Coordinates of N, CA and C and ligand atoms in Angstrom, one line a residue:
M1 N 0.9 -1.2 0.0 CA 0.0 0.0 0.0 C 0.9 1.2 0.0
S2 N 0.4 2.3 -0.6 CA 1.2 3.5 -0.7 C 0.6 4.6 0.1
G3 N 0.3 4.4 1.4 CA -0.2 5.4 2.2 C 0.9 6.5 2.5
A4 N 0.4 7.6 3.0 CA 1.4 8.7 3.2 C 2.5 8.2 4.1
G5 N 3.7 8.5 3.7 CA 4.9 8.2 4.4 C 5.3 6.8 4.3
A6 N 4.6 5.9 3.6 CA 5.0 4.5 3.5 C 4.9 4.1 2.0
P7 N 5.8 4.6 1.2 CA 5.7 4.3 -0.2 C 5.8 2.8 -0.5
D8 N 5.2 2.4 -1.6 CA 5.1 1.0 -2.0 C 6.5 0.3 -2.1
A9 N 6.6 -0.8 -1.5 CA 8.0 -1.5 -1.4 C 8.5 -1.9 -2.8
G10 N 7.5 -2.3 -3.7 CA 7.9 -2.7 -5.0 C 8.5 -1.5 -5.8
R11 N 7.8 -0.4 -5.7 CA 8.3 0.8 -6.4 C 9.7 1.2 -5.8
R12 N 9.8 1.1 -4.5 CA 11.1 1.5 -3.9 C 12.2 0.6 -4.4
A13 N 12.0 -0.7 -4.6 CA 13.0 -1.6 -5.1 C 13.3 -1.2 -6.6
E14 N 12.3 -0.9 -7.3 CA 12.5 -0.5 -8.7 C 13.4 0.7 -8.8
V15 N 13.0 1.7 -8.1 CA 13.7 3.0 -8.1 C 15.1 2.8 -7.6
A16 N 15.3 2.0 -6.6 CA 16.6 1.8 -6.0 C 17.5 1.1 -7.1
A17 N 17.0 0.2 -7.8 CA 17.8 -0.5 -8.9 C 18.2 0.5 -10.0
N18 N 17.2 1.3 -10.4 CA 17.5 2.3 -11.4 C 18.5 3.3 -10.9
L19 N 18.4 3.7 -9.6 CA 19.4 4.6 -9.1 C 20.8 4.1 -9.1
A20 N 20.9 2.8 -8.7 CA 22.2 2.1 -8.7 C 22.8 2.2 -10.1
E21 N 22.0 1.9 -11.1 CA 22.5 2.0 -12.5 C 22.9 3.4 -12.9
V22 N 22.1 4.4 -12.5 CA 22.5 5.7 -12.9 C 23.7 6.2 -12.2
R23 N 23.9 5.8 -10.9 CA 25.1 6.2 -10.2 C 26.3 5.5 -10.8
A24 N 26.1 4.2 -11.2 CA 27.2 3.5 -11.9 C 27.6 4.2 -13.2
R25 N 26.6 4.6 -14.0 CA 26.9 5.3 -15.2 C 27.7 6.6 -14.9
I26 N 27.3 7.4 -13.9 CA 28.0 8.6 -13.6 C 29.4 8.3 -13.1
A27 N 29.6 7.3 -12.3 CA 30.9 6.9 -11.8 C 31.8 6.5 -13.0
A28 N 31.3 5.7 -13.9 CA 32.1 5.3 -15.1 C 32.4 6.4 -16.0
A29 N 31.5 7.4 -16.2 CA 31.8 8.5 -17.0 C 32.8 9.4 -16.3
C30 N 32.8 9.5 -15.0 CA 33.8 10.3 -14.2 C 35.1 9.6 -14.3
A31 N 35.2 8.3 -14.2 CA 36.4 7.6 -14.3 C 37.1 7.8 -15.6
A32 N 36.2 7.7 -16.7 CA 36.7 7.9 -18.1 C 37.3 9.3 -18.3
A33 N 36.7 10.3 -17.6 CA 37.1 11.7 -17.8 C 38.1 12.1 -16.7
G34 N 38.5 11.2 -15.8 CA 39.4 11.6 -14.7 C 38.8 12.6 -13.8
R35 N 37.5 12.4 -13.6 CA 36.9 13.4 -12.6 C 36.4 12.7 -11.4
D36 N 36.2 13.4 -10.3 CA 35.7 12.9 -9.0 C 34.2 12.8 -9.1
P37 N 33.7 11.6 -8.9 CA 32.2 11.5 -9.0 C 31.5 12.3 -8.0
G38 N 32.2 12.7 -6.9 CA 31.6 13.6 -5.9 C 31.3 15.0 -6.4
A39 N 31.9 15.3 -7.6 CA 31.8 16.6 -8.2 C 30.6 16.7 -9.1
V40 N 29.8 15.6 -9.2 CA 28.6 15.6 -10.1 C 27.4 15.3 -9.2
T41 N 26.5 16.3 -9.2 CA 25.3 16.2 -8.4 C 24.2 15.6 -9.3
L42 N 23.5 14.6 -8.8 CA 22.4 14.0 -9.6 C 21.1 14.7 -9.2
V43 N 20.5 15.4 -10.2 CA 19.2 16.0 -9.9 C 18.1 15.0 -10.5
A44 N 17.3 14.5 -9.7 CA 16.2 13.6 -10.1 C 15.0 14.4 -10.6
V45 N 14.8 14.3 -11.9 CA 13.7 15.0 -12.5 C 12.4 14.2 -12.3
T46 N 11.5 14.7 -11.5 CA 10.3 14.0 -11.0 C 9.0 14.4 -11.7
K47 N 9.2 15.2 -12.7 CA 7.9 15.7 -13.4 C 7.1 14.6 -13.8
T48 N 5.8 14.7 -13.7 CA 4.7 13.8 -14.0 C 4.6 12.6 -12.9
W49 N 5.6 12.5 -12.1 CA 5.6 11.4 -11.1 C 5.1 12.0 -9.7
P50 N 4.4 11.1 -8.9 CA 3.8 11.6 -7.7 C 4.8 12.0 -6.6
A51 N 4.3 12.7 -5.6 CA 5.1 13.0 -4.4 C 5.6 11.8 -3.7
D52 N 4.9 10.7 -3.8 CA 5.4 9.4 -3.2 C 6.7 9.0 -3.8
D53 N 6.9 9.2 -5.1 CA 8.2 8.9 -5.7 C 9.3 9.8 -5.2
V54 N 9.0 11.1 -5.0 CA 10.0 12.0 -4.4 C 10.4 11.5 -3.0
R55 N 9.4 11.0 -2.3 CA 9.8 10.5 -0.9 C 10.6 9.2 -1.1
V56 N 10.4 8.4 -2.0 CA 11.2 7.2 -2.3 C 12.6 7.6 -2.6
L57 N 12.8 8.6 -3.5 CA 14.1 9.1 -3.8 C 14.8 9.7 -2.6
A58 N 14.1 10.5 -1.8 CA 14.7 11.1 -0.6 C 15.1 10.0 0.3
G59 N 14.3 8.9 0.5 CA 14.7 7.8 1.3 C 16.0 7.1 0.8
L60 N 16.3 7.2 -0.5 CA 17.5 6.6 -1.0 C 18.6 7.6 -1.1
G61 N 18.4 8.8 -0.5 CA 19.5 9.7 -0.4 C 19.6 10.8 -1.5
V62 N 18.6 10.8 -2.4 CA 18.6 11.8 -3.5 C 17.7 13.0 -3.0
L63 N 18.4 14.1 -2.7 CA 17.7 15.2 -2.2 C 17.6 16.4 -3.2
D64 N 18.2 16.2 -4.3 CA 18.1 17.2 -5.4 C 17.0 16.8 -6.4
V65 N 15.9 17.6 -6.5 CA 14.8 17.2 -7.3 C 14.5 18.2 -8.3
G66 N 14.2 17.8 -9.5 CA 13.9 18.7 -10.6 C 12.5 18.7 -11.1
E67 N 11.9 19.8 -11.4 CA 10.6 19.9 -12.0 C 10.6 20.9 -13.1
N68 N 9.6 20.8 -14.0 CA 9.6 21.8 -15.1 C 8.3 22.6 -15.3
R69 N 7.3 22.4 -14.4 CA 6.1 23.2 -14.5 C 5.7 23.6 -13.0
D70 N 5.5 24.9 -12.9 CA 5.2 25.4 -11.5 C 3.9 24.8 -11.0
Q71 N 2.9 24.6 -11.9 CA 1.6 24.1 -11.4 C 1.8 22.7 -10.8
E72 N 2.8 21.9 -11.2 CA 3.0 20.6 -10.6 C 4.0 20.7 -9.5
A73 N 5.0 21.6 -9.7 CA 6.1 21.6 -8.7 C 5.7 22.2 -7.3
A74 N 4.8 23.3 -7.4 CA 4.5 24.0 -6.2 C 3.8 23.1 -5.2
P75 N 2.7 22.4 -5.6 CA 2.1 21.5 -4.6 C 3.0 20.3 -4.2
K76 N 3.8 19.8 -5.1 CA 4.7 18.7 -4.7 C 5.7 19.2 -3.7
A77 N 6.3 20.4 -3.9 CA 7.2 20.9 -2.9 C 6.6 21.1 -1.6
A78 N 5.3 21.5 -1.6 CA 4.6 21.7 -0.3 C 4.3 20.4 0.4
A79 N 4.0 19.4 -0.5 CA 3.7 18.0 0.1 C 4.9 17.4 0.7
C80 N 6.1 17.8 0.2 CA 7.3 17.1 0.6 C 8.1 18.0 1.6
E81 N 7.5 19.0 2.1 CA 8.2 19.9 3.1 C 8.7 19.1 4.2
G82 N 9.9 19.4 4.7 CA 10.5 18.8 5.9 C 11.4 17.6 5.5
L83 N 11.5 17.3 4.2 CA 12.4 16.2 3.8 C 13.8 16.7 3.5
G84 N 14.0 18.1 3.6 CA 15.3 18.6 3.3 C 15.7 18.6 1.9
L85 N 14.7 18.7 1.0 CA 14.9 18.6 -0.4 C 15.4 20.0 -1.0
R86 N 16.1 19.9 -2.1 CA 16.5 21.1 -2.9 C 15.7 21.0 -4.2
W87 N 14.9 22.0 -4.5 CA 14.1 21.9 -5.7 C 14.8 22.7 -6.8
H88 N 14.9 22.1 -7.9 CA 15.6 22.7 -9.1 C 14.5 22.9 -10.2
F89 N 14.3 24.1 -10.6 CA 13.3 24.4 -11.6 C 14.1 24.4 -12.9
V90 N 13.7 23.4 -13.8 CA 14.5 23.2 -15.1 C 13.7 23.5 -16.3
G91 N 12.5 23.9 -16.2 CA 11.7 24.1 -17.5 C 11.5 25.6 -17.8
R92 N 10.8 25.8 -19.0 CA 10.6 27.1 -19.4 C 9.7 27.8 -18.3
L93 N 10.1 29.1 -18.0 CA 9.4 29.8 -16.9 C 8.8 31.1 -17.5
Q94 N 7.5 31.2 -17.3 CA 6.9 32.5 -17.7 C 7.1 33.5 -16.5
T95 N 7.2 34.8 -16.8 CA 7.4 35.7 -15.7 C 6.3 35.7 -14.7
N96 N 5.0 35.4 -15.1 CA 3.9 35.4 -14.1 C 4.0 34.2 -13.2
K97 N 4.9 33.2 -13.4 CA 5.1 32.1 -12.5 C 6.3 32.3 -11.6
A98 N 7.1 33.3 -11.9 CA 8.4 33.5 -11.3 C 8.2 33.7 -9.8
R99 N 7.2 34.4 -9.4 CA 7.0 34.7 -7.9 C 6.7 33.4 -7.2
S100 N 5.9 32.5 -7.7 CA 5.6 31.2 -7.1 C 6.9 30.4 -7.0
V101 N 7.6 30.3 -8.2 CA 8.8 29.4 -8.2 C 9.9 30.0 -7.2
A102 N 10.0 31.3 -7.1 CA 11.0 31.9 -6.2 C 10.7 31.6 -4.7
S103 N 9.4 31.1 -4.5 CA 9.1 30.9 -3.1 C 9.5 29.5 -2.6
Y104 N 9.9 28.6 -3.5 CA 10.3 27.2 -3.1 C 11.6 26.7 -3.8
A105 N 12.0 27.3 -4.9 CA 13.1 26.8 -5.7 C 14.4 27.1 -5.0
H106 N 15.3 26.1 -5.0 CA 16.7 26.3 -4.5 C 17.5 26.9 -5.7
A107 N 17.2 26.5 -6.9 CA 17.9 27.0 -8.1 C 16.9 26.9 -9.3
V108 N 17.0 28.0 -10.1 CA 16.3 28.0 -11.4 C 17.3 27.9 -12.5
H109 N 17.2 26.7 -13.2 CA 18.2 26.4 -14.2 C 17.9 27.1 -15.6
S110 N 16.8 27.7 -15.7 CA 16.3 28.1 -17.0 C 16.1 29.6 -17.2
V111 N 17.0 30.4 -16.7 CA 16.9 31.8 -16.8 C 17.4 32.2 -18.2
D112 N 16.5 32.8 -19.0 CA 17.0 33.2 -20.4 C 16.5 34.5 -20.9
T113 N 15.9 35.4 -20.0 CA 15.6 36.7 -20.4 C 15.9 37.7 -19.2
A114 N 16.1 39.0 -19.6 CA 16.3 40.0 -18.6 C 15.0 40.2 -17.7
R115 N 13.8 40.0 -18.4 CA 12.5 40.1 -17.7 C 12.4 39.1 -16.6
L116 N 12.8 37.9 -17.0 CA 12.8 36.8 -16.0 C 13.7 37.0 -14.8
V117 N 14.9 37.5 -15.1 CA 15.8 37.9 -14.0 C 15.1 38.8 -13.1
A118 N 14.5 39.8 -13.6 CA 13.8 40.9 -12.8 C 12.7 40.2 -12.0
A119 N 11.9 39.4 -12.6 CA 10.7 38.8 -12.0 C 11.2 37.8 -10.9
L120 N 12.2 37.1 -11.1 CA 12.7 36.2 -10.1 C 13.3 37.0 -8.9
Q121 N 14.0 38.0 -9.2 CA 14.6 38.9 -8.1 C 13.4 39.4 -7.3
R122 N 12.4 39.9 -7.9 CA 11.2 40.5 -7.1 C 10.6 39.4 -6.3
G123 N 10.4 38.2 -6.9 CA 9.8 37.1 -6.1 C 10.7 36.6 -4.9
A124 N 12.0 36.5 -5.2 CA 12.9 36.1 -4.1 C 12.9 37.1 -3.0
E125 N 12.9 38.4 -3.4 CA 12.9 39.5 -2.3 C 11.7 39.4 -1.5
R126 N 10.5 39.3 -2.2 CA 9.3 39.2 -1.5 C 9.2 38.0 -0.5
A127 N 9.8 36.9 -1.0 CA 9.7 35.7 -0.1 C 10.9 35.7 0.9
Q128 N 11.7 36.7 0.8 CA 12.8 36.9 1.7 C 13.7 35.6 1.7
R129 N 14.0 35.2 0.4 CA 14.9 34.1 0.2 C 16.0 34.5 -0.8
R130 N 17.0 33.7 -0.8 CA 18.0 33.8 -1.9 C 17.7 32.6 -2.8
V131 N 17.7 32.8 -4.1 CA 17.5 31.8 -5.1 C 18.7 31.7 -6.1
G132 N 19.1 30.5 -6.3 CA 20.2 30.3 -7.2 C 19.7 30.4 -8.6
A133 N 20.5 30.9 -9.6 CA 20.0 31.0 -10.9 C 21.1 30.6 -11.9
L134 N 20.7 29.9 -13.0 CA 21.6 29.5 -14.0 C 21.1 30.1 -15.3
V135 N 22.0 30.6 -16.2 CA 21.5 31.1 -17.5 C 21.5 29.9 -18.4
Q136 N 20.3 29.7 -19.0 CA 20.1 28.6 -20.0 C 20.6 29.1 -21.3
V137 N 21.4 28.2 -21.9 CA 22.1 28.5 -23.2 C 21.4 27.7 -24.3
S138 N 21.0 28.4 -25.3 CA 20.4 27.7 -26.5 C 21.5 27.3 -27.4
L139 N 21.6 26.0 -27.6 CA 22.7 25.4 -28.4 C 22.4 25.2 -29.8
D140 N 21.1 25.4 -30.2 CA 20.7 25.2 -31.6 C 20.2 26.5 -32.2
G141 N 20.4 27.6 -31.5 CA 20.0 28.9 -32.1 C 18.5 29.1 -32.2
D142 N 17.7 28.2 -31.7 CA 16.3 28.3 -31.7 C 15.8 28.7 -30.3
T143 N 15.7 30.0 -30.0 CA 15.4 30.4 -28.6 C 13.9 30.1 -28.3
S144 N 13.1 29.8 -29.3 CA 11.7 29.5 -29.0 C 11.6 28.2 -28.2
R145 N 12.7 27.4 -28.2 CA 12.7 26.2 -27.4 C 13.3 26.4 -26.0
G146 N 13.6 27.7 -25.7 CA 14.2 28.0 -24.4 C 15.7 28.3 -24.5
G147 N 16.2 29.1 -23.6 CA 17.6 29.4 -23.7 C 17.9 30.7 -24.4
A148 N 19.0 31.3 -24.0 CA 19.5 32.5 -24.6 C 20.6 32.2 -25.6
L149 N 20.8 33.0 -26.6 CA 21.9 32.8 -27.6 C 23.2 33.0 -26.8
P150 N 24.2 32.2 -27.2 CA 25.5 32.2 -26.5 C 26.0 33.7 -26.4
E151 N 25.8 34.5 -27.4 CA 26.3 35.9 -27.3 C 25.6 36.8 -26.3
D152 N 24.4 36.3 -25.9 CA 23.6 37.1 -24.9 C 23.8 36.6 -23.5
V153 N 24.6 35.6 -23.3 CA 24.7 35.0 -21.9 C 25.5 35.9 -21.0
A154 N 26.5 36.5 -21.4 CA 27.3 37.3 -20.5 C 26.5 38.5 -19.9
V155 N 25.7 39.1 -20.7 CA 24.8 40.2 -20.1 C 23.8 39.7 -19.1
L156 N 23.2 38.5 -19.4 CA 22.3 37.9 -18.5 C 23.0 37.5 -17.2
A157 N 24.1 36.9 -17.3 CA 24.9 36.5 -16.1 C 25.2 37.7 -15.2
D158 N 25.6 38.9 -15.9 CA 25.9 40.1 -15.1 C 24.6 40.6 -14.4
L159 N 23.5 40.5 -15.1 CA 22.2 40.9 -14.4 C 21.9 40.1 -13.2
V160 N 22.0 38.8 -13.3 CA 21.8 37.9 -12.2 C 22.7 38.2 -11.0
A161 N 24.0 38.4 -11.4 CA 25.0 38.7 -10.4 C 24.7 40.0 -9.6
Q162 N 24.1 40.9 -10.3 CA 23.8 42.2 -9.7 C 22.5 42.2 -8.8
A163 N 21.7 41.1 -9.0 CA 20.4 41.0 -8.3 C 20.6 40.6 -6.8
S164 N 20.1 41.4 -5.9 CA 20.4 41.2 -4.5 C 20.0 39.9 -3.9
H165 N 18.9 39.3 -4.5 CA 18.4 38.0 -3.9 C 18.6 36.8 -4.8
L166 N 19.4 37.0 -5.9 CA 19.7 35.8 -6.7 C 21.2 35.6 -6.6
D167 N 21.6 34.3 -6.7 CA 23.0 33.9 -6.7 C 23.3 33.2 -8.0
L168 N 24.2 33.8 -8.8 CA 24.5 33.3 -10.1 C 25.3 32.0 -9.9
R169 N 24.7 30.8 -10.4 CA 25.4 29.5 -10.2 C 26.2 29.1 -11.4
G170 N 25.7 29.4 -12.6 CA 26.4 29.0 -13.8 C 25.5 28.9 -15.0
V171 N 25.7 27.9 -15.8 CA 24.9 27.8 -17.0 C 24.3 26.4 -17.2
M172 N 23.3 26.3 -18.0 CA 22.5 25.1 -18.2 C 22.2 25.0 -19.7
A173 N 22.1 23.8 -20.2 CA 21.6 23.6 -21.6 C 21.0 22.2 -21.7
V174 N 20.2 22.1 -22.7 CA 19.6 20.8 -23.2 C 20.3 20.6 -24.6
A175 N 20.8 19.4 -24.8 CA 21.4 19.1 -26.1 C 20.3 19.2 -27.2
P176 N 20.7 19.8 -28.3 CA 19.7 19.9 -29.4 C 19.3 18.5 -29.9
L177 N 18.1 18.4 -30.4 CA 17.6 17.1 -31.0 C 18.4 16.8 -32.2
Q178 N 18.6 15.6 -32.5 CA 19.3 15.1 -33.7 C 20.7 15.7 -33.9
A179 N 21.4 16.0 -32.8 CA 22.7 16.5 -32.9 C 23.7 15.7 -32.0
D180 N 25.0 15.8 -32.3 CA 25.9 15.1 -31.5 C 26.0 15.8 -30.1
P181 N 25.6 15.1 -29.0 CA 25.6 15.9 -27.7 C 27.1 16.3 -27.3
A182 N 28.1 15.5 -27.7 CA 29.4 15.8 -27.3 C 29.9 17.2 -27.9
E183 N 29.5 17.4 -29.1 CA 29.9 18.6 -29.8 C 29.1 19.8 -29.1
A184 N 27.8 19.6 -28.9 CA 27.0 20.6 -28.3 C 27.5 21.0 -26.9
F185 N 27.8 19.9 -26.1 CA 28.2 20.2 -24.7 C 29.6 20.8 -24.7
A186 N 30.5 20.5 -25.7 CA 31.8 21.2 -25.7 C 31.6 22.7 -25.9
R187 N 30.6 23.1 -26.8 CA 30.3 24.5 -26.9 C 29.7 25.1 -25.6
L188 N 28.9 24.3 -25.0 CA 28.4 24.8 -23.7 C 29.5 25.0 -22.7
A189 N 30.5 24.1 -22.7 CA 31.6 24.3 -21.7 C 32.4 25.5 -22.0
E190 N 32.5 25.9 -23.2 CA 33.2 27.2 -23.6 C 32.4 28.4 -23.0
V191 N 31.1 28.4 -23.1 CA 30.2 29.4 -22.6 C 30.4 29.5 -21.1
A192 N 30.4 28.3 -20.5 CA 30.5 28.2 -19.0 C 31.8 28.7 -18.5
A193 N 32.9 28.5 -19.3 CA 34.2 29.0 -18.9 C 34.3 30.5 -19.0
A194 N 33.6 31.1 -20.0 CA 33.6 32.5 -20.1 C 32.8 33.1 -18.9
V195 N 31.7 32.5 -18.5 CA 30.9 33.0 -17.4 C 31.8 32.9 -16.1
R196 N 32.4 31.8 -16.0 CA 33.2 31.6 -14.8 C 34.4 32.6 -14.7
A197 N 34.9 33.0 -15.9 CA 36.1 33.9 -15.9 C 35.6 35.3 -15.3
A198 N 34.3 35.6 -15.6 CA 33.8 36.9 -15.1 C 33.2 36.8 -13.7
H199 N 32.8 35.6 -13.4 CA 32.1 35.3 -12.1 C 32.6 34.0 -11.5
P200 N 33.7 34.1 -10.8 CA 34.4 32.8 -10.4 C 33.6 31.9 -9.5
H201 N 32.5 32.4 -8.8 CA 31.7 31.4 -8.1 C 30.6 30.7 -8.9
A202 N 30.5 31.1 -10.1 CA 29.4 30.5 -11.0 C 30.0 29.2 -11.6
S203 N 30.1 28.2 -10.7 CA 30.8 27.0 -11.1 C 29.9 25.8 -11.6
W204 N 28.6 26.0 -11.6 CA 27.7 24.9 -12.0 C 27.6 24.8 -13.5
L205 N 27.7 23.6 -14.0 CA 27.4 23.3 -15.4 C 26.3 22.3 -15.5
S206 N 25.1 22.7 -15.7 CA 23.9 21.8 -15.7 C 23.7 21.2 -17.1
A207 N 24.0 19.9 -17.3 CA 23.9 19.4 -18.6 C 23.8 17.8 -18.5
G208 N 23.1 17.2 -19.4 CA 23.0 15.8 -19.4 C 21.7 15.3 -18.8
M209 N 21.1 14.4 -19.6 CA 19.8 13.8 -19.2 C 20.0 12.3 -19.3
S210 N 18.9 11.5 -19.3 CA 19.0 10.1 -19.3 C 19.8 9.6 -20.5
A211 N 19.6 10.2 -21.6 CA 20.2 9.6 -22.8 C 21.7 10.1 -23.1
D212 N 22.1 11.2 -22.5 CA 23.4 11.8 -22.8 C 24.2 12.2 -21.6
L213 N 24.0 11.6 -20.5 CA 24.7 12.1 -19.3 C 26.2 11.8 -19.4
E214 N 26.6 10.7 -20.1 CA 28.0 10.5 -20.2 C 28.7 11.6 -21.0
A215 N 28.1 12.0 -22.1 CA 28.7 13.1 -22.9 C 28.8 14.4 -22.0
A216 N 27.8 14.6 -21.2 CA 27.8 15.8 -20.4 C 28.9 15.8 -19.3
V217 N 29.0 14.6 -18.7 CA 30.1 14.5 -17.7 C 31.5 14.6 -18.3
A218 N 31.6 14.1 -19.5 CA 32.9 14.3 -20.2 C 33.2 15.8 -20.5
A219 N 32.1 16.5 -20.7 CA 32.3 18.0 -21.0 C 32.4 18.8 -19.7
G220 N 32.3 18.2 -18.5 CA 32.5 18.9 -17.3 C 31.2 19.2 -16.5
A221 N 30.1 18.5 -16.8 CA 28.8 18.8 -16.1 C 29.0 18.6 -14.6
T222 N 28.5 19.5 -13.8 CA 28.5 19.4 -12.4 C 27.1 18.9 -11.9
H223 N 26.1 19.1 -12.7 CA 24.7 18.7 -12.4 C 24.1 18.0 -13.6
V224 N 23.7 16.7 -13.4 CA 23.0 16.0 -14.5 C 21.6 15.9 -14.0
R225 N 20.6 16.0 -15.0 CA 19.2 16.1 -14.7 C 18.6 14.8 -15.3
V226 N 18.3 13.9 -14.4 CA 17.9 12.6 -15.0 C 16.4 12.2 -14.5
G227 N 15.6 11.9 -15.4 CA 14.2 11.5 -15.1 C 13.9 10.1 -15.5
T228 N 13.8 9.8 -16.8 CA 13.4 8.5 -17.3 C 14.3 7.3 -16.7
A229 N 15.6 7.5 -16.7 CA 16.4 6.4 -16.2 C 16.2 6.1 -14.8
L230 N 15.7 7.0 -14.0 CA 15.4 6.8 -12.6 C 14.0 6.2 -12.3
L231 N 13.0 6.9 -13.0 CA 11.6 6.6 -12.6 C 10.9 5.9 -13.7
G232 N 11.4 5.7 -14.9 CA 10.7 5.0 -16.0 C 10.2 6.0 -17.0
R233 N 9.5 5.5 -18.0 CA 9.0 6.4 -19.0 C 7.8 7.1 -18.5
R234 N 7.8 8.4 -18.8 CA 6.7 9.2 -18.3 C 5.4 8.9 -19.0
P235 N 4.3 8.9 -18.3 CA 3.0 8.7 -19.0 C 2.8 9.9 -19.9
P236 N 2.3 9.6 -21.1 CA 2.1 10.8 -22.1 C 1.2 11.8 -21.5
L237 N 1.5 13.1 -21.8 CA 0.8 14.2 -21.2 C -0.6 14.3 -21.9
G238 N -1.6 14.8 -21.1 CA -2.9 14.9 -21.6 C -3.7 13.7 -21.6
Ligands
PLP301 C1 12.5 16.2 -18.5 C2 13.8 16.9 -18.4 C3 14.9 16.3 -18.0 C4 15.0 14.8 -17.8 O1 14.9 14.1 -19.0 P1 15.0 12.5 -19.1 O2 15.3 12.2 -20.5 O3 13.7 11.9 -18.6 O4 16.1 12.1 -18.2 C5 16.1 17.0 -17.9 N1 16.1 18.3 -18.2 C6 15.0 19.0 -18.5 C7 15.1 20.5 -18.8 C8 13.8 18.3 -18.7 O5 12.7 19.0 -19.0

């Protein structure tokens, strides 16, 4: 039975096995790249999955959780209060949702406009919190899919760094569809290095999902965002 606080044992075993596999993949990718596996944070992307799955992950030691829609993330974060979780907002964010997201997010990975920086700053100030922010980089030049063009990243990073209630953490990207992720993540690493040269504390590189986490770790990812490989295939939306 999956009553509150007592997630289903079968689900727990399934997620534990998936987690072991994902951790082994990260460790192997780190070994291949000569990197310390402790330098890569696993963010479990729990979108579409219930709060019970978040509790299962927390019980297995995964405290970094990713969501991409405020409508789903806000109630889940409220339901899981007290577990010591860090919520990472990784999806496209409209400015009218920024206030809500700033009230629970530990870090927003998808900052891609000056308007969004301003809205998150207002939300964080109002909530009397500090919120981490990463500039999302568009690697395919199509900003309608989210992300700022590489040439616009420096200005956005400066704006975040100047915001009193935001902490600039680094950059994030999603590999373009139908492209070599290694090549895309190498370009991202260059953008990340430029941001870090101007802002030495902005050390996060958020890249890599279930299908391409090895390529991301090879390119220096500090945060991989993994959903499907941990929790299974998401039920189709709608
Ligand atoms: C859904 C999502 C992920 C996780 O993707 P999987 O392929 O399920 O691992 C990572 N990053 C973002 C931005 C996402 O929306």
